[in-house]
Structures are given as structure tokens and as C-alpha cells.
Amino acid sequence: MRRLAGIAALAFAALSSGCSIYPLPEDVMPYKSEEIAAVIRCQARDAVRNVILQNIEAAKSPILYERMNKQELLAWLTGNTENFHSLKWDRFTPELRGPFTFYKDTSISYDFTIDTTEKNVAGVNLTLLRQYSGSTNAAGLVASNDRTREVSRHFRAFDTFDSLARLMPERACNRAPRTENYVFPAAGLLRINSLVNSFLIANSWENLAGPDKEFTTAQMADTLTFTTKSIGNFDPSTTADPIIGKWVPSSASLNIDNTRQDLHTIIILISLSPDKSGLPQFDEFGRILAPGKASAKVAASAALDKQKDFNTQSALTRFGTGVGRIGN
């Protein structure tokens, strides 16, 4: 019976083990949800700044900004990134002033959905036997505890090329990753620069259009879906021979199954401003100020809604996730 008591105690401990009541990214990642947004925004900022540097490098004018030539300007910006905050687009030579002024109000908007599911299953199976001289009695005991917790967090952010390149504080990106994260990709280095470059090239040469029949507000979007599933199992068992006249646990097994799934969906939308007169205003730290009209922000939000509808109709990523859950 002492052995049985030990198995019962182990089973009780397993069934009483806790899971995260409110599963969030910071339980398993080095970033909170708002920091994941900062990670993406910082990479978008770096992509925009790289485009600025590339255009400066390709410029032909002897003097490009105030009294600085190409080499001096590049050294000034790359030597101390704080100098990006001092840039004034109208002070560039006409060769660069035109494209920089045209694209500075281009919006980069983001839609974040973070779904987390944690499932904890603990159970014990116990078979008791008592043997007589001519027969054997058996009794089976089963106990199980199944807990599932789900959290879905959704939010949006809004930037422009100008607010990212000049206004976003350098300290906001101190923790920005410099390498890929293969376990949780949303917390690592992504190829956002590819989206920025593709948008600019397509808008210049490929007749890039906007939503529906709109041909004046060109836009391009990437939808990133990252699924990370962790599984942990602990399934010890024991067996014993029956004893005449006594109840003994002939077989006992304990199963503890823990799973956690983190599904991160990120939409990054780049679009030309539909109405420069109604653009949201930013303070010196790149934070949105409440304008009388925020047509660009409203348009970007509506475009994100359309992009989400498109993803639902064409990809149905949630369907695959649901099938995976049923199979497990």
C-alpha cells in the first residue's frame, strides 16, 4: 500500500500542477507584445534609412545637402545616426529633394494579432489486482484533468517614412534584434527591407496600383504568419505481479502532456498618402498627435481591413490551425 500511496501522491501533484492562466508572449519570449511591435517598427525604420543612404550614394550632384558633398553626407549620417533627426528634406539638392519630398508621407501601417493557446493534460491510470487460489479480481481507477487557456491580442500601429527616418528615438531600438530568431521569428530579424525596396521599385516602374480600381494610392502589403508549437510529455509507468489475498497495483501509469502554440500574424502595409492635407501630425518623438482629420490613418486602417479579408478568403490560415488542434 505504501507504493500505492506514492503513486497517488504523484498523481495528485500532476493533476494540481498549474498552467499559465493568462498566456502571453513574455512567458516564452524575450519580448512583450508591445515590444514585438517595436521590433518590427525598428526594422522598418532601418529599411527606410537604408533607402535614403542608397539614394545619396547614387546621386550625381557635387553638393547634396547644405554644404556637404556625397562622402561628407554619408559619413555624417552613418557616423552618428542621431543626425537623421536633423535632416530637413527641403535642404537637399533638387536631385534628391523631389523623391524624398514625394515619398516622405508614405505610410507604413501594421496589424498585429497574437494568438496563444496553452493546454495542460494530466491523468493517472491505476489497475488493482487481488488474486485468490482460483480467481483474480481487478479494479481500474482513472483520473484526468484537462485545462486549456487561450488569449488573442490584436492591435495596430501607424508610421510614415518621415516619422520613422527622422523622428523615432534611437533609444526605442536599443533592443532591436540583429539576427534571425528561428524559434520565434517575430522576435528576430525579418526581411522588411525587401518589402520597402519592392514597393519603391514597383511604384516607379511597374504601374503599382491601389485597392480595387484606385490607381493613385499605390500600395503593397506582406502578411507574415508564424506558428510555434511546443510539446512536453511525461509518461512514467510501473507494473507488479499480483499477490494472493491482497490488493496490489498491478499496473499504474501517469501521463502529463503540455502543449503551447503561439500564432503571430503581422500585416505590414505600405501605401502612398491619399490626401497629404489630412495627414496625422507627429511630435518630436514620432508619436501621433490628434489632427483635425486623419484621412491617411483612416485609409491605412481600411486598407488593413481589406487585406485581412483577403487573407481570410484566400489563405484560411486558421483552418489549418484548427485541424492541427483536432488531430492532437
mmCIF file of C-alpha atoms in Angstrom:
data_model
loop_
_atom_site.group_PDB
_atom_site.id
_atom_site.type_symbol
_atom_site.label_atom_id
_atom_site.label_comp_id
_atom_site.label_asym_id
_atom_site.label_seq_id
_atom_site.Cartn_x
_atom_site.Cartn_y
_atom_site.Cartn_z
ATOM 1 C CA MET A 1 0.000 0.000 0.000
ATOM 2 C CA ARG A 2 2.956 2.297 0.564
ATOM 3 C CA ARG A 3 3.721 2.009 -3.133
ATOM 4 C CA LEU A 4 0.127 2.835 -3.982
ATOM 5 C CA ALA A 5 0.242 5.878 -1.718
ATOM 6 C CA GLY A 6 3.343 7.096 -3.532
ATOM 7 C CA ILE A 7 1.654 6.745 -6.919
ATOM 8 C CA ALA A 8 -1.419 8.555 -5.633
ATOM 9 C CA ALA A 9 0.710 11.409 -4.322
ATOM 10 C CA LEU A 10 2.465 11.725 -7.661
ATOM 11 C CA ALA A 11 -0.844 11.746 -9.484
ATOM 12 C CA PHE A 12 -2.235 14.428 -7.186
ATOM 13 C CA ALA A 13 0.816 16.588 -7.794
ATOM 14 C CA ALA A 14 0.412 16.180 -11.545
ATOM 15 C CA LEU A 15 -3.287 16.985 -11.520
ATOM 16 C CA SER A 16 -2.675 20.008 -9.323
ATOM 17 C CA SER A 17 0.175 21.405 -11.439
ATOM 18 C CA GLY A 18 -0.536 24.854 -12.743
ATOM 19 C CA CYS A 19 -0.503 26.303 -16.228
ATOM 20 C CA SER A 20 -0.415 29.884 -17.338
ATOM 21 C CA ILE A 21 -3.858 31.292 -16.632
ATOM 22 C CA TYR A 22 -3.173 34.231 -18.939
ATOM 23 C CA PRO A 23 -0.657 33.016 -21.565
ATOM 24 C CA LEU A 24 1.254 35.909 -23.128
ATOM 25 C CA PRO A 25 4.325 36.176 -25.378
ATOM 26 C CA GLU A 26 6.595 37.186 -22.500
ATOM 27 C CA ASP A 27 6.077 33.750 -20.917
ATOM 28 C CA VAL A 28 8.331 32.195 -23.557
ATOM 29 C CA MET A 29 9.863 35.131 -25.477
ATOM 30 C CA PRO A 30 12.249 37.928 -24.525
ATOM 31 C CA TYR A 31 9.669 40.486 -25.715
ATOM 32 C CA LYS A 32 6.213 41.623 -24.667
ATOM 33 C CA SER A 33 3.570 42.258 -27.318
ATOM 34 C CA GLU A 34 4.282 45.988 -27.458
ATOM 35 C CA GLU A 35 7.988 45.244 -27.784
ATOM 36 C CA ILE A 36 7.270 42.912 -30.712
ATOM 37 C CA ALA A 37 5.661 45.916 -32.409
ATOM 38 C CA ALA A 38 8.755 47.982 -31.657
ATOM 39 C CA VAL A 39 10.944 45.253 -33.178
ATOM 40 C CA ILE A 40 9.012 45.449 -36.455
ATOM 41 C CA ARG A 41 8.899 49.254 -36.488
ATOM 42 C CA CYS A 42 12.632 49.498 -35.860
ATOM 43 C CA GLN A 43 13.346 47.218 -38.797
ATOM 44 C CA ALA A 44 11.056 49.344 -40.959
ATOM 45 C CA ARG A 45 12.970 52.439 -39.809
ATOM 46 C CA ASP A 46 16.289 50.834 -40.751
ATOM 47 C CA ALA A 47 14.887 49.869 -44.157
ATOM 48 C CA VAL A 48 13.768 53.459 -44.875
ATOM 49 C CA ARG A 49 17.104 54.873 -43.736
ATOM 50 C CA ASN A 50 18.943 52.419 -45.959
ATOM 51 C CA VAL A 51 16.919 53.650 -48.935
ATOM 52 C CA ILE A 52 17.891 57.230 -48.083
ATOM 53 C CA LEU A 53 21.557 56.260 -47.928
ATOM 54 C CA GLN A 54 21.310 54.335 -51.203
ATOM 55 C CA ASN A 55 19.826 57.355 -52.966
ATOM 56 C CA ILE A 56 22.545 59.591 -51.583
ATOM 57 C CA GLU A 57 25.174 57.120 -52.789
ATOM 58 C CA ALA A 58 23.662 57.120 -56.294
ATOM 59 C CA ALA A 59 23.308 60.913 -56.546
ATOM 60 C CA LYS A 60 25.344 62.820 -59.144
ATOM 61 C CA SER A 61 25.249 66.393 -57.809
ATOM 62 C CA PRO A 62 28.538 67.679 -56.336
ATOM 63 C CA ILE A 63 26.786 69.166 -53.294
ATOM 64 C CA LEU A 64 23.851 67.172 -51.884
ATOM 65 C CA TYR A 65 22.831 68.698 -48.548
ATOM 66 C CA GLU A 66 23.598 72.240 -47.445
ATOM 67 C CA ARG A 67 27.391 72.387 -47.986
ATOM 68 C CA MET A 68 28.107 68.658 -47.777
ATOM 69 C CA ASN A 69 29.131 66.518 -50.717
ATOM 70 C CA LYS A 70 28.279 62.820 -51.036
ATOM 71 C CA GLN A 71 31.133 61.456 -48.896
ATOM 72 C CA GLU A 72 30.657 64.055 -46.167
ATOM 73 C CA LEU A 73 26.901 63.493 -46.007
ATOM 74 C CA LEU A 74 27.211 59.711 -45.841
ATOM 75 C CA ALA A 75 29.872 59.938 -43.143
ATOM 76 C CA TRP A 76 27.718 62.388 -41.168
ATOM 77 C CA LEU A 77 24.665 60.092 -41.202
ATOM 78 C CA THR A 78 26.383 56.741 -40.727
ATOM 79 C CA GLY A 79 28.857 58.026 -38.146
ATOM 80 C CA ASN A 80 26.070 59.140 -35.805
ATOM 81 C CA THR A 81 22.505 58.043 -36.555
ATOM 82 C CA GLU A 82 21.211 60.846 -34.318
ATOM 83 C CA ASN A 83 21.959 63.143 -37.259
ATOM 84 C CA PHE A 84 18.963 61.690 -39.122
ATOM 85 C CA HIS A 85 16.812 63.715 -36.711
ATOM 86 C CA SER A 86 18.365 66.933 -38.008
ATOM 87 C CA LEU A 87 17.532 66.311 -41.650
ATOM 88 C CA LYS A 88 15.333 68.820 -43.481
ATOM 89 C CA TRP A 89 14.045 67.461 -46.778
ATOM 90 C CA ASP A 90 13.836 70.892 -48.435
ATOM 91 C CA ARG A 91 17.561 71.443 -47.881
ATOM 92 C CA PHE A 92 18.606 68.630 -50.187
ATOM 93 C CA THR A 93 19.722 69.375 -53.704
ATOM 94 C CA PRO A 94 16.815 69.197 -56.227
ATOM 95 C CA GLU A 95 18.065 65.800 -57.425
ATOM 96 C CA LEU A 96 17.149 64.276 -54.043
ATOM 97 C CA ARG A 97 14.645 66.819 -52.773
ATOM 98 C CA GLY A 98 11.998 65.678 -55.266
ATOM 99 C CA PRO A 99 11.894 61.953 -54.443
ATOM 100 C CA PHE A 100 12.438 62.485 -50.707
ATOM 101 C CA THR A 101 9.606 65.012 -50.514
ATOM 102 C CA PHE A 102 7.314 62.824 -52.619
ATOM 103 C CA TYR A 103 7.797 59.698 -50.506
ATOM 104 C CA LYS A 104 8.205 61.197 -47.029
ATOM 105 C CA ASP A 105 4.462 60.921 -46.265
ATOM 106 C CA THR A 106 4.208 57.328 -47.481
ATOM 107 C CA SER A 107 2.582 55.353 -44.708
ATOM 108 C CA ILE A 108 3.730 52.100 -43.163
ATOM 109 C CA SER A 109 0.950 50.590 -41.092
ATOM 110 C CA TYR A 110 0.947 47.379 -39.143
ATOM 111 C CA ASP A 111 -1.703 44.963 -37.942
ATOM 112 C CA PHE A 112 -0.661 42.596 -35.139
ATOM 113 C CA THR A 113 -2.600 39.528 -33.996
ATOM 114 C CA ILE A 114 -1.015 37.375 -31.309
ATOM 115 C CA ASP A 115 -2.892 34.144 -30.541
ATOM 116 C CA THR A 116 -1.627 31.910 -27.762
ATOM 117 C CA THR A 117 -3.095 28.558 -26.733
ATOM 118 C CA GLU A 118 -1.794 26.565 -23.796
ATOM 119 C CA LYS A 119 -3.097 23.111 -22.987
ATOM 120 C CA ASN A 120 -2.246 21.054 -19.909
ATOM 121 C CA VAL A 121 -3.463 17.467 -19.581
ATOM 122 C CA ALA A 122 -2.594 15.297 -16.572
ATOM 123 C CA GLY A 123 -4.000 11.882 -15.818
ATOM 124 C CA VAL A 124 -3.366 8.643 -13.929
ATOM 125 C CA ASN A 125 -4.441 5.098 -14.803
ATOM 126 C CA LEU A 126 -4.290 2.558 -11.992
ATOM 127 C CA THR A 127 -5.235 -1.143 -12.067
ATOM 128 C CA LEU A 128 -5.606 -3.007 -8.752
ATOM 129 C CA LEU A 129 -5.474 -6.792 -8.614
ATOM 130 C CA ARG A 130 -6.266 -9.265 -5.851
ATOM 131 C CA GLN A 131 -5.567 -12.892 -6.569
ATOM 132 C CA TYR A 132 -7.197 -15.892 -4.978
ATOM 133 C CA SER A 133 -6.255 -19.529 -5.362
ATOM 134 C CA GLY A 134 -8.587 -19.951 -8.317
ATOM 135 C CA SER A 135 -9.505 -16.433 -9.489
ATOM 136 C CA THR A 136 -8.384 -12.867 -9.771
ATOM 137 C CA ASN A 137 -10.314 -9.653 -9.055
ATOM 138 C CA ALA A 138 -9.401 -6.426 -10.810
ATOM 139 C CA ALA A 139 -10.393 -2.795 -10.246
ATOM 140 C CA GLY A 140 -9.470 0.099 -12.516
ATOM 141 C CA LEU A 141 -9.107 3.748 -11.457
ATOM 142 C CA VAL A 142 -8.775 6.650 -13.879
ATOM 143 C CA ALA A 143 -8.328 10.317 -13.022
ATOM 144 C CA SER A 144 -7.724 13.118 -15.524
ATOM 145 C CA ASN A 145 -7.541 16.896 -15.627
ATOM 146 C CA ASP A 146 -7.635 18.838 -18.903
ATOM 147 C CA ARG A 147 -7.080 22.609 -18.977
ATOM 148 C CA THR A 148 -6.899 24.919 -21.984
ATOM 149 C CA ARG A 149 -6.181 28.649 -21.933
ATOM 150 C CA GLU A 150 -6.406 30.899 -24.984
ATOM 151 C CA VAL A 151 -5.555 34.568 -25.438
ATOM 152 C CA SER A 152 -5.893 36.599 -28.638
ATOM 153 C CA ARG A 153 -4.408 40.094 -28.642
ATOM 154 C CA HIS A 154 -4.904 42.461 -31.567
ATOM 155 C CA PHE A 155 -3.600 45.988 -32.170
ATOM 156 C CA ARG A 156 -2.363 48.329 -34.894
ATOM 157 C CA ALA A 157 0.398 50.876 -35.335
ATOM 158 C CA PHE A 158 0.981 53.620 -37.893
ATOM 159 C CA ASP A 159 4.131 55.307 -39.220
ATOM 160 C CA THR A 160 5.328 57.252 -42.229
ATOM 161 C CA PHE A 161 8.706 57.210 -43.940
ATOM 162 C CA ASP A 162 9.371 60.616 -42.390
ATOM 163 C CA SER A 163 8.345 59.706 -38.823
ATOM 164 C CA LEU A 164 10.476 56.568 -38.933
ATOM 165 C CA ALA A 165 13.595 58.066 -40.505
ATOM 166 C CA ARG A 166 13.730 61.366 -38.594
ATOM 167 C CA LEU A 167 11.522 61.253 -35.503
ATOM 168 C CA MET A 168 11.685 57.795 -33.956
ATOM 169 C CA PRO A 169 14.081 57.991 -30.968
ATOM 170 C CA GLU A 170 17.294 55.993 -31.256
ATOM 171 C CA ARG A 171 16.774 54.519 -27.785
ATOM 172 C CA ALA A 172 13.492 52.943 -28.934
ATOM 173 C CA CYS A 173 15.544 50.461 -30.948
ATOM 174 C CA ASN A 174 18.255 49.630 -28.423
ATOM 175 C CA ARG A 175 16.901 46.090 -28.077
ATOM 176 C CA ALA A 176 16.120 45.575 -31.750
ATOM 177 C CA PRO A 177 17.405 42.159 -32.881
ATOM 178 C CA ARG A 178 20.262 41.896 -35.344
ATOM 179 C CA THR A 179 19.882 38.176 -36.111
ATOM 180 C CA GLU A 180 17.069 35.824 -37.076
ATOM 181 C CA ASN A 181 15.077 34.004 -34.394
ATOM 182 C CA TYR A 182 14.170 30.575 -35.755
ATOM 183 C CA VAL A 183 12.048 29.615 -32.725
ATOM 184 C CA PHE A 184 10.001 32.823 -32.538
ATOM 185 C CA PRO A 185 10.588 34.640 -35.876
ATOM 186 C CA ALA A 186 8.522 37.695 -34.865
ATOM 187 C CA ALA A 187 11.197 38.438 -32.260
ATOM 188 C CA GLY A 188 14.058 38.263 -34.741
ATOM 189 C CA LEU A 189 15.388 39.956 -37.831
ATOM 190 C CA LEU A 190 12.944 39.901 -40.747
ATOM 191 C CA ARG A 191 13.299 40.974 -44.388
ATOM 192 C CA ILE A 192 11.212 44.131 -44.153
ATOM 193 C CA ASN A 193 13.779 45.935 -46.291
ATOM 194 C CA SER A 194 12.676 43.711 -49.172
ATOM 195 C CA LEU A 195 9.091 44.989 -48.888
ATOM 196 C CA VAL A 196 10.225 48.637 -48.774
ATOM 197 C CA ASN A 197 12.522 48.235 -51.771
ATOM 198 C CA SER A 198 9.934 46.288 -53.772
ATOM 199 C CA PHE A 199 7.295 48.941 -53.123
ATOM 200 C CA LEU A 200 9.536 51.769 -54.300
ATOM 201 C CA ILE A 201 10.691 49.934 -57.416
ATOM 202 C CA ALA A 202 7.189 48.748 -58.333
ATOM 203 C CA ASN A 203 5.738 52.219 -57.847
ATOM 204 C CA SER A 204 8.416 53.760 -60.054
ATOM 205 C CA TRP A 205 8.435 51.222 -62.882
ATOM 206 C CA GLU A 206 5.661 48.616 -62.604
ATOM 207 C CA ASN A 207 2.443 50.674 -62.593
ATOM 208 C CA LEU A 208 1.730 49.785 -58.970
ATOM 209 C CA ALA A 209 -1.961 50.323 -58.187
ATOM 210 C CA GLY A 210 -4.030 50.728 -55.061
ATOM 211 C CA PRO A 211 -7.053 48.797 -53.803
ATOM 212 C CA ASP A 212 -9.947 47.968 -56.110
ATOM 213 C CA LYS A 213 -9.918 50.450 -59.017
ATOM 214 C CA GLU A 214 -7.807 53.071 -57.269
ATOM 215 C CA PHE A 215 -4.694 53.895 -59.289
ATOM 216 C CA THR A 216 -3.378 56.945 -57.443
ATOM 217 C CA THR A 217 -2.703 55.478 -53.982
ATOM 218 C CA ALA A 218 -0.306 52.662 -54.753
ATOM 219 C CA GLN A 219 0.110 50.106 -52.006
ATOM 220 C CA MET A 220 1.827 46.821 -51.225
ATOM 221 C CA ALA A 221 1.426 44.516 -48.235
ATOM 222 C CA ASP A 222 3.107 41.494 -46.724
ATOM 223 C CA THR A 223 1.261 39.137 -44.384
ATOM 224 C CA LEU A 224 3.535 37.167 -42.081
ATOM 225 C CA THR A 225 2.189 34.187 -40.147
ATOM 226 C CA PHE A 226 4.435 32.453 -37.627
ATOM 227 C CA THR A 227 3.327 29.367 -35.721
ATOM 228 C CA THR A 228 5.457 27.920 -32.936
ATOM 229 C CA LYS A 229 4.202 24.849 -31.097
ATOM 230 C CA SER A 230 5.952 23.377 -28.061
ATOM 231 C CA ILE A 231 5.105 19.927 -26.715
ATOM 232 C CA GLY A 232 6.239 18.337 -23.469
ATOM 233 C CA ASN A 233 5.254 14.837 -22.300
ATOM 234 C CA PHE A 234 5.961 12.866 -19.127
ATOM 235 C CA ASP A 235 4.533 9.328 -19.116
ATOM 236 C CA PRO A 236 6.039 7.053 -16.432
ATOM 237 C CA SER A 237 4.507 3.615 -15.695
ATOM 238 C CA THR A 238 5.044 0.680 -13.391
ATOM 239 C CA THR A 239 3.834 -2.944 -13.141
ATOM 240 C CA ALA A 240 3.760 -5.560 -10.390
ATOM 241 C CA ASP A 241 2.743 -9.202 -10.003
ATOM 242 C CA PRO A 242 -0.494 -9.960 -8.140
ATOM 243 C CA ILE A 243 -0.327 -11.280 -4.554
ATOM 244 C CA ILE A 244 -2.749 -13.844 -3.183
ATOM 245 C CA GLY A 245 -5.251 -12.261 -0.837
ATOM 246 C CA LYS A 246 -4.098 -8.670 -1.240
ATOM 247 C CA TRP A 247 -4.999 -5.742 -3.465
ATOM 248 C CA VAL A 248 -1.901 -4.525 -5.232
ATOM 249 C CA PRO A 249 -1.399 -2.035 -8.069
ATOM 250 C CA SER A 250 -0.509 -4.401 -10.867
ATOM 251 C CA SER A 251 -0.077 -1.514 -13.327
ATOM 252 C CA ALA A 252 -0.021 2.218 -12.965
ATOM 253 C CA SER A 253 0.760 4.967 -15.423
ATOM 254 C CA LEU A 254 0.929 8.720 -15.193
ATOM 255 C CA ASN A 255 0.603 10.909 -18.263
ATOM 256 C CA ILE A 256 1.359 14.614 -18.310
ATOM 257 C CA ASP A 257 1.015 16.334 -21.691
ATOM 258 C CA ASN A 258 1.674 20.044 -22.057
ATOM 259 C CA THR A 259 1.384 21.965 -25.332
ATOM 260 C CA ARG A 260 1.674 25.623 -26.155
ATOM 261 C CA GLN A 261 1.035 27.213 -29.530
ATOM 262 C CA ASP A 262 1.955 30.787 -30.386
ATOM 263 C CA LEU A 263 0.459 32.083 -33.628
ATOM 264 C CA HIS A 264 1.694 35.532 -34.682
ATOM 265 C CA THR A 265 0.093 37.208 -37.696
ATOM 266 C CA ILE A 266 1.590 40.507 -38.838
ATOM 267 C CA ILE A 267 0.366 42.579 -41.767
ATOM 268 C CA ILE A 268 2.719 45.310 -42.996
ATOM 269 C CA LEU A 269 1.107 47.714 -45.457
ATOM 270 C CA ILE A 270 2.965 50.427 -47.384
ATOM 271 C CA SER A 271 0.841 52.955 -49.230
ATOM 272 C CA LEU A 272 1.120 56.405 -50.745
ATOM 273 C CA SER A 273 -0.821 59.061 -48.919
ATOM 274 C CA PRO A 274 -4.291 59.605 -50.439
ATOM 275 C CA ASP A 275 -4.576 63.119 -49.030
ATOM 276 C CA LYS A 276 -1.486 64.960 -47.822
ATOM 277 C CA SER A 277 -3.598 67.770 -46.344
ATOM 278 C CA GLY A 278 -5.192 65.376 -43.852
ATOM 279 C CA LEU A 279 -2.117 63.518 -42.688
ATOM 280 C CA PRO A 280 -1.773 62.839 -38.957
ATOM 281 C CA GLN A 281 0.800 65.020 -37.262
ATOM 282 C CA PHE A 282 3.747 63.658 -35.270
ATOM 283 C CA ASP A 283 5.575 65.141 -32.300
ATOM 284 C CA GLU A 284 9.369 65.271 -31.971
ATOM 285 C CA PHE A 285 9.392 61.639 -30.791
ATOM 286 C CA GLY A 286 7.380 60.307 -33.734
ATOM 287 C CA ARG A 287 4.179 59.908 -31.711
ATOM 288 C CA ILE A 288 0.883 60.650 -33.438
ATOM 289 C CA LEU A 289 -0.841 63.879 -32.468
ATOM 290 C CA ALA A 290 -4.590 64.168 -32.853
ATOM 291 C CA PRO A 291 -5.233 66.131 -36.089
ATOM 292 C CA GLY A 292 -8.492 67.648 -37.216
ATOM 293 C CA LYS A 293 -8.645 64.982 -39.919
ATOM 294 C CA ALA A 294 -6.642 61.780 -40.090
ATOM 295 C CA SER A 295 -7.552 60.661 -43.572
ATOM 296 C CA ALA A 296 -4.292 58.805 -44.177
ATOM 297 C CA LYS A 297 -4.600 56.901 -40.928
ATOM 298 C CA VAL A 298 -8.229 56.061 -41.660
ATOM 299 C CA ALA A 299 -7.340 54.973 -45.182
ATOM 300 C CA ALA A 300 -4.484 52.808 -43.925
ATOM 301 C CA SER A 301 -6.764 51.199 -41.354
ATOM 302 C CA ALA A 302 -9.392 50.484 -44.000
ATOM 303 C CA ALA A 303 -6.732 49.021 -46.272
ATOM 304 C CA LEU A 304 -5.582 46.741 -43.467
ATOM 305 C CA ASP A 305 -9.181 45.562 -43.066
ATOM 306 C CA LYS A 306 -9.315 44.722 -46.756
ATOM 307 C CA GLN A 307 -6.004 42.915 -46.526
ATOM 308 C CA LYS A 308 -7.281 40.839 -43.610
ATOM 309 C CA ASP A 309 -10.421 39.964 -45.547
ATOM 310 C CA PHE A 310 -8.271 38.914 -48.483
ATOM 311 C CA ASN A 311 -6.143 36.718 -46.230
ATOM 312 C CA THR A 312 -9.235 35.086 -44.767
ATOM 313 C CA GLN A 313 -10.725 34.318 -48.145
ATOM 314 C CA SER A 314 -7.580 33.107 -49.871
ATOM 315 C CA ALA A 315 -5.382 31.514 -47.249
ATOM 316 C CA LEU A 316 -7.692 30.437 -44.394
ATOM 317 C CA THR A 317 -4.724 30.029 -42.114
ATOM 318 C CA ARG A 318 -6.931 29.488 -39.096
ATOM 319 C CA PHE A 319 -8.488 26.425 -40.714
ATOM 320 C CA GLY A 320 -5.161 24.654 -40.790
ATOM 321 C CA THR A 321 -4.526 25.579 -37.183
ATOM 322 C CA GLY A 322 -7.921 24.208 -36.131
ATOM 323 C CA VAL A 323 -7.309 20.911 -37.919
ATOM 324 C CA GLY A 324 -3.970 20.618 -36.155
ATOM 325 C CA ARG A 325 -5.618 21.063 -32.790
ATOM 326 C CA ILE A 326 -8.233 18.397 -33.537
ATOM 327 C CA GLY A 327 -5.514 15.970 -34.575
ATOM 328 C CA ASN A 328 -3.727 16.452 -31.279
#
